[in-house]
Amino acid sequence: MNIVLVHVHVKPEFVEAFKQASIENASNSVKEDGIARFDVIQQNDDLTRFILVEVYKTAEASAAHKETAHYAKWRDTVAEMMAEPRQGIKYTNIHPEDSGW
């Protein structure tokens, strides 16, 4: 499993538009064979901060995701909405076992 937590800080005036674009991307992403999870979560005490929880079954699945039309649409749509560049941090699964995803 390849897990990526993408930290995103959005300009206040774009919070709702970012949420809608990210929901559309996530809804399409979970249909990809190589994706186990694709969640969009929002910070409670700062509504301009989000984390995308991306869980890929393989490294190849992560690369393939970046080639999809829905990812390209999301990337281009939200580029100007961000207060700062997004930061993706990669993790290795410990528990539950990969089959638990």
PDB file of C-alpha atoms in Angstrom:
ATOM      1  CA  MET A   1       0.000   0.000   0.000  1.00  0.00           C
ATOM      2  CA  ASN A   2       1.125   3.508  -0.782  1.00  0.00           C
ATOM      3  CA  ILE A   3      -0.566   6.079   1.410  1.00  0.00           C
ATOM      4  CA  VAL A   4      -0.332   9.787   0.709  1.00  0.00           C
ATOM      5  CA  LEU A   5      -1.732  12.517   2.945  1.00  0.00           C
ATOM      6  CA  VAL A   6      -2.029  15.663   0.889  1.00  0.00           C
ATOM      7  CA  HIS A   7      -2.211  18.796   3.024  1.00  0.00           C
ATOM      8  CA  VAL A   8      -4.040  21.660   1.346  1.00  0.00           C
ATOM      9  CA  HIS A   9      -4.523  25.238   2.551  1.00  0.00           C
ATOM     10  CA  VAL A  10      -7.282  26.963   0.573  1.00  0.00           C
ATOM     11  CA  LYS A  11      -8.001  30.678   0.265  1.00  0.00           C
ATOM     12  CA  PRO A  12     -11.130  31.445   2.350  1.00  0.00           C
ATOM     13  CA  GLU A  13     -13.196  32.604  -0.613  1.00  0.00           C
ATOM     14  CA  PHE A  14     -12.657  29.268  -2.375  1.00  0.00           C
ATOM     15  CA  VAL A  15     -13.498  26.792   0.408  1.00  0.00           C
ATOM     16  CA  GLU A  16     -16.848  25.685  -1.049  1.00  0.00           C
ATOM     17  CA  ALA A  17     -15.565  25.522  -4.631  1.00  0.00           C
ATOM     18  CA  PHE A  18     -12.546  23.507  -3.479  1.00  0.00           C
ATOM     19  CA  LYS A  19     -14.793  21.072  -1.634  1.00  0.00           C
ATOM     20  CA  GLN A  20     -16.973  20.532  -4.694  1.00  0.00           C
ATOM     21  CA  ALA A  21     -14.023  20.023  -7.041  1.00  0.00           C
ATOM     22  CA  SER A  22     -12.373  17.638  -4.579  1.00  0.00           C
ATOM     23  CA  ILE A  23     -15.548  15.618  -4.042  1.00  0.00           C
ATOM     24  CA  GLU A  24     -15.889  15.198  -7.811  1.00  0.00           C
ATOM     25  CA  ASN A  25     -12.260  14.080  -8.098  1.00  0.00           C
ATOM     26  CA  ALA A  26     -12.502  11.697  -5.131  1.00  0.00           C
ATOM     27  CA  SER A  27     -15.771  10.195  -6.414  1.00  0.00           C
ATOM     28  CA  ASN A  28     -14.072   9.341  -9.708  1.00  0.00           C
ATOM     29  CA  SER A  29     -10.804   8.288  -8.087  1.00  0.00           C
ATOM     30  CA  VAL A  30     -12.364   5.522  -5.984  1.00  0.00           C
ATOM     31  CA  LYS A  31     -13.551   3.920  -9.237  1.00  0.00           C
ATOM     32  CA  GLU A  32      -9.941   3.322 -10.281  1.00  0.00           C
ATOM     33  CA  ASP A  33      -8.806  -0.288  -9.809  1.00  0.00           C
ATOM     34  CA  GLY A  34      -5.612   0.687  -8.017  1.00  0.00           C
ATOM     35  CA  ILE A  35      -7.180   2.923  -5.375  1.00  0.00           C
ATOM     36  CA  ALA A  36      -8.317   1.509  -2.029  1.00  0.00           C
ATOM     37  CA  ARG A  37      -9.447   4.845  -0.480  1.00  0.00           C
ATOM     38  CA  PHE A  38      -9.665   8.454  -1.503  1.00  0.00           C
ATOM     39  CA  ASP A  39     -11.031  10.675   1.246  1.00  0.00           C
ATOM     40  CA  VAL A  40     -11.420  14.427   1.559  1.00  0.00           C
ATOM     41  CA  ILE A  41     -11.403  15.750   5.136  1.00  0.00           C
ATOM     42  CA  GLN A  42     -11.623  19.288   6.486  1.00  0.00           C
ATOM     43  CA  GLN A  43      -9.989  20.634   9.655  1.00  0.00           C
ATOM     44  CA  ASN A  44     -12.529  21.564  12.349  1.00  0.00           C
ATOM     45  CA  ASP A  45     -10.851  24.654  13.740  1.00  0.00           C
ATOM     46  CA  ASP A  46      -9.628  26.078  10.417  1.00  0.00           C
ATOM     47  CA  LEU A  47     -12.068  25.438   7.586  1.00  0.00           C
ATOM     48  CA  THR A  48      -9.483  26.495   4.985  1.00  0.00           C
ATOM     49  CA  ARG A  49      -7.346  23.415   5.679  1.00  0.00           C
ATOM     50  CA  PHE A  50      -7.963  20.020   4.153  1.00  0.00           C
ATOM     51  CA  ILE A  51      -6.284  16.652   3.916  1.00  0.00           C
ATOM     52  CA  LEU A  52      -6.748  14.272   1.022  1.00  0.00           C
ATOM     53  CA  VAL A  53      -6.244  10.696   2.213  1.00  0.00           C
ATOM     54  CA  GLU A  54      -5.106   8.729  -0.818  1.00  0.00           C
ATOM     55  CA  VAL A  55      -4.495   4.998  -0.448  1.00  0.00           C
ATOM     56  CA  TYR A  56      -3.027   3.275  -3.497  1.00  0.00           C
ATOM     57  CA  LYS A  57      -2.630  -0.479  -3.842  1.00  0.00           C
ATOM     58  CA  THR A  58       0.670  -0.048  -5.725  1.00  0.00           C
ATOM     59  CA  ALA A  59       3.135   2.650  -6.710  1.00  0.00           C
ATOM     60  CA  GLU A  60       1.977   2.192 -10.295  1.00  0.00           C
ATOM     61  CA  ALA A  61      -1.599   3.003  -9.254  1.00  0.00           C
ATOM     62  CA  SER A  62      -0.441   6.322  -7.861  1.00  0.00           C
ATOM     63  CA  ALA A  63       1.257   7.195 -11.135  1.00  0.00           C
ATOM     64  CA  ALA A  64      -1.762   6.028 -13.145  1.00  0.00           C
ATOM     65  CA  HIS A  65      -4.064   8.257 -11.081  1.00  0.00           C
ATOM     66  CA  LYS A  66      -2.082  11.316 -12.136  1.00  0.00           C
ATOM     67  CA  GLU A  67      -2.756  10.420 -15.783  1.00  0.00           C
ATOM     68  CA  THR A  68      -6.561  10.460 -15.447  1.00  0.00           C
ATOM     69  CA  ALA A  69      -8.782  13.189 -16.867  1.00  0.00           C
ATOM     70  CA  HIS A  70     -10.513  13.753 -13.528  1.00  0.00           C
ATOM     71  CA  TYR A  71      -7.184  14.353 -11.758  1.00  0.00           C
ATOM     72  CA  ALA A  72      -6.068  16.815 -14.441  1.00  0.00           C
ATOM     73  CA  LYS A  73      -9.385  18.647 -14.177  1.00  0.00           C
ATOM     74  CA  TRP A  74      -9.082  18.833 -10.358  1.00  0.00           C
ATOM     75  CA  ARG A  75      -5.431  19.956 -10.486  1.00  0.00           C
ATOM     76  CA  ASP A  76      -6.172  22.728 -12.955  1.00  0.00           C
ATOM     77  CA  THR A  77      -9.411  23.799 -11.259  1.00  0.00           C
ATOM     78  CA  VAL A  78      -7.989  24.143  -7.744  1.00  0.00           C
ATOM     79  CA  ALA A  79      -4.570  25.593  -8.606  1.00  0.00           C
ATOM     80  CA  GLU A  80      -5.601  29.202  -7.997  1.00  0.00           C
ATOM     81  CA  MET A  81      -7.698  28.272  -4.940  1.00  0.00           C
ATOM     82  CA  MET A  82      -4.717  27.320  -2.808  1.00  0.00           C
ATOM     83  CA  ALA A  83      -3.181  29.750  -0.337  1.00  0.00           C
ATOM     84  CA  GLU A  84       0.124  27.871  -0.646  1.00  0.00           C
ATOM     85  CA  PRO A  85       1.368  24.833  -2.600  1.00  0.00           C
ATOM     86  CA  ARG A  86      -0.172  21.542  -1.469  1.00  0.00           C
ATOM     87  CA  GLN A  87       2.125  19.134   0.338  1.00  0.00           C
ATOM     88  CA  GLY A  88       1.924  15.370  -0.150  1.00  0.00           C
ATOM     89  CA  ILE A  89       3.527  13.220   2.534  1.00  0.00           C
ATOM     90  CA  LYS A  90       3.973   9.501   1.821  1.00  0.00           C
ATOM     91  CA  TYR A  91       3.368   6.804   4.429  1.00  0.00           C
ATOM     92  CA  THR A  92       3.697   3.032   4.716  1.00  0.00           C
ATOM     93  CA  ASN A  93       0.823   0.987   6.052  1.00  0.00           C
ATOM     94  CA  ILE A  94       1.351  -0.689   9.438  1.00  0.00           C
ATOM     95  CA  HIS A  95      -2.162  -1.631  10.600  1.00  0.00           C
ATOM     96  CA  PRO A  96      -4.628  -2.901   9.525  1.00  0.00           C
ATOM     97  CA  GLU A  97      -3.078  -5.320   7.079  1.00  0.00           C
ATOM     98  CA  ASP A  98      -3.346  -4.248   3.462  1.00  0.00           C
ATOM     99  CA  SER A  99      -6.331  -6.538   2.974  1.00  0.00           C
ATOM    100  CA  GLY A 100      -8.153  -4.479   5.623  1.00  0.00           C
ATOM    101  CA  TRP A 101      -8.300  -1.452   3.357  1.00  0.00           C
TER     102      TRP A 101
END
